[in-house]
Amino acid sequence: MEHKQERKEFRNLVQVEEARQIINGLPAILGRKKTGLENALGKVLAEDIITEINVPPFSRAIMDGYAVQAEDTYACSETSPVKLRIIGELAAGSGKTYKLCGGEAVEIATGAPLPEGANAVVKVEDTALYFQTGSGLLEKDLKSQKVLVYRPSTLGENVMKAGTDILKGERVLRKGRKLGVREIGVLASIGKAEVLTLDFQVGILSTGDELIRPGGKLSFGQIYDANSYTLKAGVEECGACARLYGIVEDDEEAMQTLLKAAASECSLILSSGSTSAGAGDVMYRLIGEMGELLAHGINIKPGKPVVIGLIKGVPIIGLPGNPTSSLMIFNEFVAPFLRKALGTKSEFKIREKGILGTNFRSEGRQQLLPVGLIRGKVYPADRGSGAITSLAGADGFIEISPETEFLEAGTSVEVNLFGKVQKPDLLFSGGSCLGLDLLEDLSGLSFRMLFTGSSGGFSSVSAGTADLAGVNLPSVVEDKTGKKALLYNVPTIKELGLSEVVLVKGYKREQGLLLPLGSKLSGLMDLPGKRFINRNLGSGTRALLDFKVSELAAEKGLSFKEFTASIQGYRSGAKSEVAVCDPLREGKADAGVGTRGSAEKAGLKFIKFAEEEFDFLLRKEILKTPEGQKFLETLSSEAFAAGLPSGLRVYERTGECLEFE
Ligand code: AMP
Ligand code: MG
């Protein structure tokens, strides 16, 4: 799409600083509204909050024990306790009270108001009960009950005085404060059910004929509307109120109607899509017609197509359609504007320092580069560099100035996080497997997956982009008798000359033919003449199948080429197991290749032809990290062995570490 967007030049491309100035100069009309406490999280307070009560409202016990006059206990000790008469008991919230005199005690629970006359609470652990009975038997008779106190208490001990937490008349929260978890707690404890908050209405709309609301059914060529929801979440994280106007088709009249409605109801409009200079993109023209166009296009990559304008005096920012670009432009330009308008600073850390994990070549243009941030290491996450793809793989972005042409691995960079992100613990590449999900669940670690196939796993671990990779790449080796056999992963490591890596032996995995349920095929020998979906070259599954097929061909006195020539689609290359299963279910193919797990998940028939070794390739330093250790521990655990789905099993080599210097 970048391609299309660059087809036509923008008329007045503005520099980044200028764009910031234009946006920060936009009018911001704020209202105030009453907000119930249960909906107040993240909102900005529009009034000073002055408490009308003390918290706590009365002096209360902070321990279970006995309310006493401290003076009565001064002389006591472990060996000579003082005996006090119990005149009653007080539970929290009972509403009862007592008047306590010298020589008396009231049994008191944590949170109960201190009785009049008392000035300390003796902890129950420092007392013993003494029952005075005529017969010498122990009896519970409150009237004659005494308590023995073994430790002198001090004035005010274990008592929280009225107003110690919050004093009546105090300004507890100031206007402009963003309401977080703690602030909500404070408001509740002073009895506020609702507060005045700033009301900055931001209307959000997505444009495009291809968009479908999440939850709906996709037809061919359609995609789900991601931007409405990321933008809504972003707006709310800033403390403003998001109002969703939904999807509007690529129709000027429909767009105009919706923009008009939004302009009459909101203080800011955010649209996405239809901003580039291509023929079908109209946002900039519409804004020009309906109001005033302030800028079209910012000199930044990506997200160059940004439109800024006013409709009926209401600012509108037209963001790019691409979800990652749209979010980056939101974070870089819109969020600061919202925070400034609301008078808040971002109270959570949205910038974090990291070390670049790979070399990166820039284009000599101001750039926002999406990155993943994993244990302090920063990895490019843009499609171009092929490392992590798009929004799901990125935690934030770094800004690269036009002067920078090359960033070396090891450079310290500052990451602008996409809000409060939860960062992954380990970055995985290589092949996908159900066993990985189990490892993630059992270890409590969070994995970021970059499914690249086995070969991609070897290269990304050696390049340092990934922490570890799931690999199942077999190589054909000859034993002493000249018999051909498969050896997993080790020959590839040697061939590539990888150093500073560890191969951790994983588990065994059944591979086989995947067939539609009613299929009559019974094995590899039945494949000639059939329509077949193979896996991509570079995947371990493909390599294993090639080996099995050449064995079979040899038995039949054929070459591999001769045997596979008659299998339609043998040279195809589905990039994932799902891509193999879908056509089989839809009757578009007669057979495919994959694991037992994927067959079961897709409701397909499975005929096993081999059991392979699924291993993990790690960079050596990863093994030393707590995350690496936890991973290894989980792999070798009984819970893992017991929890593996059918078709996967641990064996005597599971957890074995082979080091390559
Ligand atoms: P546009 O700026 O309208 O040309 O859109 C650029 C790209 O972003 C296209 O591939 C659109 O399909 C995609 N896109 C536009 N809006 C959205 C959206 N709300 N959610 C996800 N993708 C979108
Ligand atoms: Mg569009």
XYZ file of C-alpha atoms and ligand atoms in Angstrom:
685
model
C 0.000 0.000 0.000
C 2.959 2.282 0.663
C 3.574 1.905 -3.005
C 0.166 3.243 -3.926
C 0.456 6.073 -1.453
C 3.671 7.276 -2.983
C 2.294 7.360 -6.469
C 1.272 10.981 -6.284
C 3.094 13.709 -4.446
C 1.398 15.583 -1.648
C 0.836 19.220 -2.235
C 2.041 20.676 1.032
C 4.051 18.085 2.902
C 4.886 19.582 6.301
C 7.918 18.850 8.432
C 7.434 16.933 11.670
C 7.927 19.945 13.938
C 5.560 22.045 11.911
C 2.931 19.297 12.077
C 3.332 19.169 15.853
C 2.834 22.935 16.021
C -0.267 22.815 13.847
C -1.808 20.030 15.942
C -0.906 21.597 19.264
C -2.415 24.852 18.039
C -5.790 23.240 17.299
C -8.676 24.486 19.455
C -9.642 22.197 22.334
C -13.117 22.719 23.701
C -13.610 20.959 26.990
C -16.809 20.294 28.891
C -17.377 18.925 32.358
C -19.641 16.095 33.340
C -20.627 14.062 36.363
C -19.044 10.654 36.345
C -19.908 7.763 38.610
C -16.938 6.363 40.485
C -17.263 3.015 38.751
C -16.659 4.722 35.386
C -14.079 7.244 36.520
C -10.867 5.303 35.924
C -8.574 7.229 33.593
C -10.763 10.350 33.571
C -9.420 13.765 34.537
C -10.831 15.519 37.576
C -12.563 18.828 36.793
C -12.928 19.946 40.433
C -10.907 20.087 43.612
C -12.013 17.398 46.003
C -12.301 18.565 49.586
C -13.314 15.979 52.089
C -16.228 16.597 54.417
C -15.314 13.761 56.732
C -12.397 12.404 58.649
C -10.942 9.088 57.510
C -11.273 7.160 59.662
C -14.279 9.031 61.034
C -13.570 7.801 64.612
C -10.550 6.522 66.547
C -10.402 2.803 66.022
C -8.501 -0.324 66.974
C -6.004 -1.558 64.406
C -5.493 -4.888 66.204
C -7.725 -7.469 67.789
C -7.308 -7.239 71.562
C -8.462 -5.207 74.544
C -9.157 -1.505 74.771
C -7.599 -0.247 78.007
C -6.263 2.774 79.812
C -2.547 2.528 79.070
C -1.758 3.760 82.597
C -3.254 0.539 84.059
C -0.651 -1.568 82.249
C 2.522 0.416 82.952
C 3.608 -1.765 85.867
C 2.873 -5.170 84.374
C 5.383 -7.642 82.910
C 5.624 -11.184 81.603
C 5.915 -12.492 85.138
C 3.498 -10.157 86.853
C 0.462 -9.510 84.691
C -2.129 -6.933 85.555
C -5.678 -8.146 85.954
C -8.414 -6.048 84.272
C -12.172 -6.567 84.389
C -13.792 -7.092 80.992
C -16.908 -4.944 80.754
C -17.996 -5.880 77.239
C -17.017 -6.562 73.683
C -16.990 -4.452 70.541
C -17.133 -5.785 66.993
C -16.492 -3.557 63.955
C -19.660 -1.755 62.955
C -21.715 -2.952 65.923
C -22.710 0.602 66.843
C -22.324 -0.223 70.554
C -20.097 1.749 72.833
C -18.869 1.646 76.408
C -17.552 4.042 78.961
C -14.350 2.593 80.298
C -12.873 3.390 83.713
C -9.591 2.490 85.374
C -9.105 -1.240 85.952
C -11.407 -2.132 83.097
C -11.004 -3.493 79.573
C -13.256 -3.956 76.537
C -12.640 -6.811 74.146
C -12.238 -5.109 70.764
C -11.985 -6.208 67.151
C -9.884 -4.537 64.452
C -11.847 -1.617 62.993
C -14.159 -1.118 65.974
C -14.339 2.376 67.535
C -12.304 2.827 70.678
C -14.638 3.083 73.691
C -14.797 6.341 75.599
C -12.178 6.485 78.322
C -9.792 4.057 76.601
C -6.524 5.291 75.107
C -4.741 2.133 73.918
C -5.349 -1.370 72.631
C -3.429 -4.348 74.007
C -2.875 -7.024 71.395
C -4.658 -10.281 72.112
C -1.272 -12.082 71.965
C -0.123 -10.110 75.035
C -3.068 -11.253 77.155
C -4.618 -14.336 78.672
C -8.166 -14.883 79.819
C -8.828 -15.546 83.467
C -12.067 -17.049 84.538
C -13.121 -16.631 88.116
C -15.278 -19.589 89.020
C -16.339 -20.867 92.405
C -15.736 -24.514 91.561
C -12.362 -23.906 89.944
C -13.740 -24.958 86.543
C -13.242 -22.738 83.508
C -16.460 -21.072 82.540
C -17.423 -18.367 80.094
C -19.123 -15.832 82.291
C -18.685 -12.369 80.914
C -19.773 -10.625 84.103
C -16.959 -12.017 86.204
C -14.472 -12.376 83.354
C -11.003 -10.923 83.775
C -8.155 -10.523 81.389
C -4.489 -10.746 82.289
C -2.218 -8.280 80.501
C 1.466 -9.256 80.232
C 2.952 -6.296 78.416
C 2.787 -2.593 79.248
C 1.168 -0.568 76.484
C 1.792 3.055 75.587
C -0.637 5.886 75.017
C -2.325 5.537 71.625
C -0.802 2.139 70.933
C -2.669 0.125 68.267
C -5.142 2.935 67.852
C -5.698 4.880 64.673
C -6.909 8.353 65.579
C -9.854 9.908 63.725
C -8.644 11.762 60.641
C -5.145 10.278 60.560
C -5.657 8.998 57.016
C -7.519 11.994 55.629
C -8.414 15.057 57.657
C -11.794 16.720 57.310
C -11.496 19.892 55.206
C -8.342 18.681 53.474
C -8.011 18.965 49.661
C -7.438 15.348 48.875
C -7.311 15.558 45.083
C -6.583 18.501 42.897
C -8.375 19.550 39.749
C -6.575 18.117 36.732
C -5.581 14.913 38.473
C -5.927 11.828 36.356
C -7.942 9.277 38.265
C -6.001 6.091 38.747
C -6.637 3.083 40.942
C -5.426 4.855 44.096
C -7.419 8.041 43.435
C -10.597 6.016 42.945
C -9.928 4.382 46.323
C -9.501 7.762 47.998
C -12.743 9.082 46.503
C -14.628 6.012 47.680
C -13.238 6.245 51.197
C -14.443 9.816 51.580
C -17.866 8.766 50.372
C -17.926 10.322 46.896
C -20.219 8.434 44.528
C -19.615 10.757 41.598
C -17.209 13.514 40.632
C -16.946 16.156 37.937
C -14.561 15.108 35.193
C -13.307 16.801 32.046
C -15.319 15.918 29.005
C -13.341 15.939 25.784
C -15.460 14.167 23.179
C -13.441 12.570 20.428
C -15.388 11.171 17.499
C -13.807 8.214 15.730
C -14.650 6.880 12.307
C -13.084 4.393 9.942
C -13.373 4.675 6.183
C -13.225 1.944 3.596
C -15.545 -0.348 1.608
C -13.406 -3.299 2.662
C -14.008 -2.871 6.394
C -16.220 -5.089 8.567
C -16.965 -4.625 12.227
C -15.249 -7.236 14.422
C -17.797 -9.945 15.176
C -19.201 -9.903 11.656
C -18.438 -12.437 8.963
C -15.681 -11.675 6.464
C -16.329 -12.086 2.771
C -13.507 -12.300 0.291
C -11.520 -9.071 0.144
C -12.794 -7.767 3.458
C -10.862 -7.065 6.643
C -11.894 -6.201 10.170
C -11.854 -2.595 11.293
C -8.939 -2.424 13.720
C -8.461 1.337 13.868
C -11.774 2.288 15.493
C -10.875 0.185 18.503
C -7.179 0.986 18.850
C -7.984 4.680 18.568
C -10.840 4.428 21.080
C -8.542 2.695 23.548
C -5.805 5.258 22.926
C -8.188 8.174 23.409
C -9.507 6.724 26.659
C -6.002 5.998 27.926
C -5.361 9.742 27.554
C -8.440 10.546 29.646
C -10.684 11.758 26.817
C -14.067 10.265 25.862
C -14.235 8.264 22.668
C -17.387 8.144 20.603
C -17.466 5.515 17.868
C -19.178 6.462 14.620
C -18.306 3.135 13.035
C -17.392 2.401 9.461
C -18.254 4.634 6.547
C -17.966 3.338 3.000
C -15.863 5.063 0.360
C -18.676 7.337 -0.636
C -18.289 11.078 -0.426
C -21.863 11.781 0.526
C -21.894 9.190 3.289
C -18.596 10.537 4.584
C -19.896 14.091 4.554
C -22.996 13.145 6.508
C -21.014 11.360 9.171
C -18.366 14.082 9.405
C -21.091 16.686 9.857
C -22.702 14.682 12.633
C -19.363 14.175 14.348
C -18.497 17.870 14.037
C -21.708 18.864 15.784
C -21.216 16.391 18.642
C -17.472 16.267 19.268
C -14.481 18.464 20.044
C -12.118 16.461 17.861
C -12.662 14.049 15.004
C -10.245 11.229 14.243
C -10.759 9.421 10.990
C -8.624 6.714 9.489
C -8.107 5.675 5.898
C -8.716 7.581 2.663
C -5.862 9.964 3.322
C -3.369 9.156 0.620
C -3.079 11.038 -2.651
C -4.403 8.165 -4.744
C -7.468 8.643 -6.904
C -9.918 6.884 -4.563
C -8.825 8.738 -1.466
C -10.899 11.701 -0.629
C -10.434 12.778 2.960
C -8.264 15.751 2.206
C -10.604 16.994 -0.511
C -13.669 16.609 1.713
C -12.094 18.550 4.544
C -11.117 21.243 2.057
C -14.697 21.440 0.820
C -16.414 21.230 4.187
C -14.013 23.398 6.132
C -10.382 24.308 6.155
C -7.417 22.142 5.240
C -4.382 22.906 7.432
C -1.965 20.238 6.229
C -1.902 17.237 3.981
C 0.990 14.906 4.505
C 3.759 14.905 7.091
C 7.325 14.261 6.058
C 7.662 11.120 8.087
C 7.763 7.408 7.416
C 5.366 5.671 7.785
C 2.169 7.604 8.007
C 3.073 10.288 5.587
C -0.597 10.552 4.568
C -2.008 12.518 7.498
C -4.621 15.222 6.980
C -5.160 18.022 9.456
C -8.060 20.422 9.188
C -11.148 22.011 10.668
C -14.793 21.262 9.966
C -17.202 23.842 11.392
C -14.332 24.929 13.592
C -13.900 21.411 14.987
C -10.439 19.953 14.436
C -10.175 16.789 12.399
C -7.121 14.629 12.025
C -7.254 12.110 9.224
C -4.953 9.227 10.105
C -3.539 6.637 7.720
C -5.541 3.462 7.185
C -2.698 1.066 7.938
C -3.245 0.125 11.608
C 0.406 0.366 12.678
C 0.882 3.737 10.967
C -2.361 4.989 12.387
C -1.393 4.035 15.938
C 2.073 5.510 15.602
C 0.757 8.826 14.326
C -1.817 8.796 17.118
C 0.866 8.256 19.743
C 3.300 10.713 18.266
C 0.959 13.623 17.486
C -2.573 13.095 18.785
C -1.974 11.685 22.273
C 0.326 14.607 23.261
C -2.361 17.025 22.026
C -5.066 15.259 24.070
C -2.901 15.197 27.176
C -2.051 18.850 26.784
C -5.718 19.753 26.298
C -6.659 17.788 29.407
C -3.752 19.221 31.361
C -2.314 15.855 32.338
C 1.066 14.328 32.069
C 1.157 10.713 31.194
C 1.498 9.116 34.593
C 2.748 5.805 33.378
C 6.064 5.282 31.718
C 5.442 5.441 28.019
C 9.071 5.786 27.052
C 11.605 3.158 27.853
C 15.287 2.860 27.049
C 16.539 -0.213 25.271
C 19.527 -1.536 23.371
C 19.175 -2.184 19.676
C 19.432 -5.949 19.097
C 20.298 -5.811 15.402
C 21.847 -3.475 12.901
C 19.374 -1.239 11.159
C 19.736 0.681 7.934
C 17.548 3.767 7.622
C 16.513 5.689 4.550
C 17.773 9.092 5.511
C 14.231 10.245 6.187
C 12.573 10.973 9.514
C 11.150 7.635 10.446
C 9.012 6.024 13.110
C 10.153 2.438 13.269
C 7.883 -0.086 14.992
C 9.886 -2.222 17.395
C 9.482 -5.072 19.804
C 11.021 -4.615 23.254
C 12.108 -7.784 24.973
C 14.226 -7.806 28.116
C 15.682 -4.420 27.265
C 16.541 -5.424 23.683
C 14.914 -3.588 20.828
C 14.096 -5.308 17.542
C 12.696 -3.734 14.388
C 9.148 -4.890 13.884
C 8.322 -3.527 10.496
C 7.352 -5.571 7.493
C 10.294 -4.317 5.514
C 12.933 -5.719 7.796
C 10.938 -8.937 8.051
C 11.664 -9.376 11.731
C 8.372 -8.993 13.525
C 5.298 -8.212 11.526
C 2.893 -5.386 12.149
C 0.906 -4.373 15.161
C 0.724 -7.697 16.975
C 4.496 -7.920 17.156
C 5.323 -4.359 18.105
C 5.473 -2.891 21.615
C 6.198 0.638 20.462
C 8.363 2.575 18.054
C 11.621 4.478 17.907
C 12.174 7.784 16.163
C 14.990 7.916 13.667
C 16.175 11.322 12.509
C 16.765 12.107 8.840
C 20.524 12.401 9.509
C 20.762 8.812 10.727
C 21.620 6.340 8.029
C 22.748 3.389 10.035
C 22.072 2.237 13.566
C 24.469 -0.315 14.927
C 23.409 -3.203 17.130
C 24.152 -2.204 20.722
C 23.101 1.438 20.281
C 20.948 2.759 23.100
C 17.546 3.904 21.851
C 14.384 5.255 23.396
C 11.169 3.363 22.702
C 7.799 5.121 22.668
C 5.565 2.391 24.013
C 2.081 1.823 22.641
C 0.477 2.779 25.936
C 0.687 0.412 28.875
C 2.034 -2.592 27.049
C 2.781 -5.944 28.567
C 6.120 -6.909 27.173
C 6.978 -10.495 26.260
C 9.646 -12.493 28.104
C 11.025 -14.487 25.193
C 11.101 -13.939 21.466
C 10.524 -17.195 19.601
C 11.062 -17.943 15.971
C 11.102 -21.107 13.897
C 8.313 -23.611 13.525
C 4.988 -23.448 15.297
C 3.820 -26.268 17.527
C 1.062 -26.908 20.055
C 3.807 -27.897 22.518
C 4.939 -24.260 22.570
C 1.563 -23.102 23.839
C 1.830 -25.612 26.672
C 5.365 -24.428 27.515
C 4.076 -20.866 27.632
C 1.120 -21.759 29.858
C 3.143 -23.865 32.296
C 6.150 -21.568 32.573
C 4.090 -18.449 33.204
C 6.374 -16.686 30.707
C 4.924 -14.778 27.823
C 6.285 -15.670 24.411
C 6.239 -13.558 21.326
C 6.020 -15.849 18.316
C 7.501 -15.097 14.935
C 6.750 -18.143 12.898
C 9.466 -18.350 10.293
C 9.787 -22.090 9.713
C 12.848 -24.004 10.889
C 15.359 -22.435 8.498
C 14.189 -18.963 9.455
C 14.662 -20.013 13.078
C 18.327 -20.839 12.525
C 18.989 -17.522 10.810
C 17.103 -15.322 13.260
C 18.785 -16.907 16.287
C 22.201 -16.555 14.673
C 21.466 -12.941 13.672
C 20.399 -12.255 17.231
C 16.882 -11.135 16.348
C 15.224 -14.033 18.149
C 16.054 -15.453 21.578
C 15.254 -18.986 20.635
C 13.707 -21.017 17.850
C 11.700 -24.199 17.553
C 13.548 -26.274 14.960
C 12.915 -29.675 13.352
C 15.276 -29.709 10.394
C 16.523 -33.180 9.475
C 19.679 -33.890 7.515
C 20.427 -37.157 5.818
C 23.572 -38.814 7.151
C 25.115 -42.202 6.472
C 26.017 -44.485 9.312
C 29.096 -46.793 9.294
C 27.265 -49.431 7.271
C 26.356 -46.869 4.654
C 22.699 -46.849 5.674
C 20.979 -43.509 5.377
C 19.433 -42.016 8.480
C 18.158 -38.658 9.712
C 19.952 -36.483 12.191
C 18.075 -33.480 13.472
C 19.331 -29.878 13.629
C 22.948 -30.584 14.622
C 24.228 -30.912 11.025
C 22.516 -27.630 10.127
C 24.170 -25.819 13.044
C 27.560 -27.119 11.893
C 26.871 -26.358 8.261
C 25.953 -22.761 9.090
C 28.952 -22.506 11.410
C 26.794 -21.186 14.250
C 28.632 -20.370 17.451
C 27.576 -19.252 20.898
C 24.390 -21.273 20.577
C 22.860 -24.148 22.505
C 20.592 -26.823 21.101
C 18.129 -28.023 23.714
C 16.588 -31.333 22.779
C 12.816 -30.999 22.864
C 10.209 -33.629 22.199
C 9.091 -36.124 19.571
C 6.371 -35.191 17.184
C 4.331 -37.398 14.872
C 4.240 -36.291 11.265
C 1.957 -37.792 8.703
C -0.449 -37.425 5.864
C -3.490 -35.268 6.477
C -6.547 -36.496 4.626
C -10.208 -35.598 4.318
C -12.244 -37.828 6.663
C -13.640 -40.195 4.018
C -10.314 -40.610 2.195
C -9.320 -44.088 1.028
C -5.610 -43.256 0.744
C -3.496 -45.389 3.025
C -0.003 -43.952 2.768
C 2.674 -42.143 0.804
C 2.610 -44.772 -1.961
C -0.946 -43.720 -2.838
C 0.016 -40.101 -3.530
C 0.842 -40.324 -7.268
C -2.038 -38.971 -9.296
C -3.507 -37.102 -6.321
C -3.785 -33.388 -5.504
C -1.359 -32.650 -2.698
C -0.660 -29.644 -0.434
C 2.954 -29.611 0.637
C 4.694 -27.390 3.176
C 7.153 -24.689 2.195
C 10.796 -25.384 1.451
C 12.804 -24.604 4.561
C 10.255 -26.158 6.881
C 11.310 -29.258 8.756
C 8.117 -31.010 7.738
C 8.942 -30.603 4.049
C 12.489 -31.898 4.539
C 11.218 -34.940 6.418
C 8.630 -35.714 3.770
C 11.261 -35.408 1.023
C 13.383 -37.975 2.854
C 10.508 -40.415 3.347
C 9.410 -40.052 -0.248
C 12.923 -40.653 -1.600
C 13.176 -43.822 0.542
C 9.915 -45.011 -0.918
C 10.916 -44.072 -4.463
C 14.192 -46.003 -4.064
C 12.235 -49.091 -2.957
C 10.216 -48.821 -6.125
C 13.338 -48.321 -8.210
C 12.388 -44.742 -9.066
C 14.186 -41.462 -8.605
C 12.707 -38.886 -6.255
C 11.912 -36.698 -9.246
C 10.147 -39.480 -11.123
C 8.038 -40.393 -8.121
C 6.985 -36.857 -7.214
C 6.393 -35.729 -10.817
C 3.011 -37.440 -10.762
C 1.954 -35.905 -7.461
C 0.027 -32.748 -8.271
C 1.152 -29.908 -6.028
C 4.162 -31.643 -4.491
C 6.123 -28.497 -5.240
C 3.544 -26.247 -3.526
C 4.558 -24.586 -0.286
C 1.901 -23.768 2.284
C 3.473 -21.498 4.895
C 1.577 -22.915 7.865
C -0.306 -25.971 9.024
C -3.583 -24.070 8.760
C -2.796 -23.293 5.135
C -2.522 -27.061 4.566
C -5.711 -27.955 6.427
C -8.109 -25.379 4.956
C -8.014 -26.617 1.321
C -8.353 -30.218 2.525
C -11.490 -29.401 4.437
C -12.857 -27.477 1.504
C -12.307 -30.472 -0.801
C -9.749 -28.609 -2.891
C -7.032 -31.218 -2.348
C -6.763 -34.954 -1.629
C -3.889 -34.985 0.828
C -1.509 -32.790 2.755
C 1.289 -33.102 5.271
C 1.493 -32.097 8.925
C 1.354 -33.099 12.563
C -1.219 -35.256 14.301
C -2.226 -32.272 16.423
C -3.077 -30.125 13.436
C -5.096 -32.970 11.866
C -7.121 -33.410 15.057
C -7.701 -29.700 15.419
C -8.933 -29.440 11.837
C -11.014 -32.632 11.994
C -8.922 -34.448 9.386
C -7.729 -38.056 9.087
C -4.089 -38.678 10.021
C -1.730 -41.396 8.788
C 1.614 -41.252 10.527
C 4.755 -41.744 8.464
C 7.470 -40.650 10.890
C 8.263 -39.327 14.334
C 10.564 -36.336 14.264
C 12.610 -34.469 16.851
C 11.426 -30.958 17.689
C 14.280 -29.068 19.368
C 15.060 -25.563 20.572
C 17.949 -23.469 19.380
C 18.951 -20.777 21.884
C 21.496 -18.082 21.970
C 23.898 -19.031 24.735
C 23.305 -15.949 26.868
C 19.557 -16.638 26.887
C 20.132 -19.876 28.758
C 21.660 -17.868 31.610
C 18.704 -15.506 31.990
C 15.936 -16.320 34.496
C 13.546 -16.633 31.545
C 15.833 -19.123 29.796
C 16.201 -21.149 32.991
C 12.463 -21.179 33.548
C 11.971 -22.351 29.982
C 14.395 -25.236 30.449
C 12.892 -26.176 33.791
C 9.402 -26.279 32.301
C 10.520 -28.357 29.319
C 11.921 -31.000 31.695
C 8.968 -30.927 34.092
C 6.507 -33.738 34.728
C 3.608 -31.378 34.126
C 4.877 -30.754 30.622
C 5.286 -34.469 29.893
C 1.785 -35.134 31.188
C 0.103 -32.229 29.449
C 1.364 -32.744 25.884
C -1.416 -33.214 23.352
C -1.604 -36.420 21.326
C 1.113 -36.822 18.743
C 3.740 -35.225 20.990
C 5.818 -36.963 23.652
C 8.927 -36.355 25.721
C 11.716 -38.930 25.649
C 15.067 -39.657 27.313
C 16.817 -36.763 25.578
C 14.247 -34.082 26.443
C 16.037 -31.150 28.105
C 19.525 -32.268 27.010
C 21.734 -29.270 26.147
C 24.275 -29.428 23.338
C 26.644 -26.480 23.271
C 28.289 -25.098 20.158
C 31.256 -22.813 20.808
P -6.284 3.781 2.894
O -5.539 4.895 3.540
O -7.761 3.931 2.990
O -5.824 3.606 1.482
O -5.909 2.447 3.666
C -4.618 1.928 3.679
C -4.613 0.470 4.101
O -5.081 0.334 5.432
C -5.531 -0.422 3.280
O -4.892 -1.671 3.108
C -6.763 -0.563 4.112
O -7.455 -1.760 3.845
C -6.182 -0.558 5.512
N -7.151 -0.031 6.474
C -7.841 1.123 6.334
N -8.621 1.325 7.409
C -8.439 0.278 8.245
C -8.995 -0.084 9.507
N -9.891 0.686 10.132
N -8.583 -1.239 10.080
C -7.690 -2.022 9.451
N -7.123 -1.719 8.271
C -7.496 -0.593 7.644
Mg -9.406 3.178 2.112
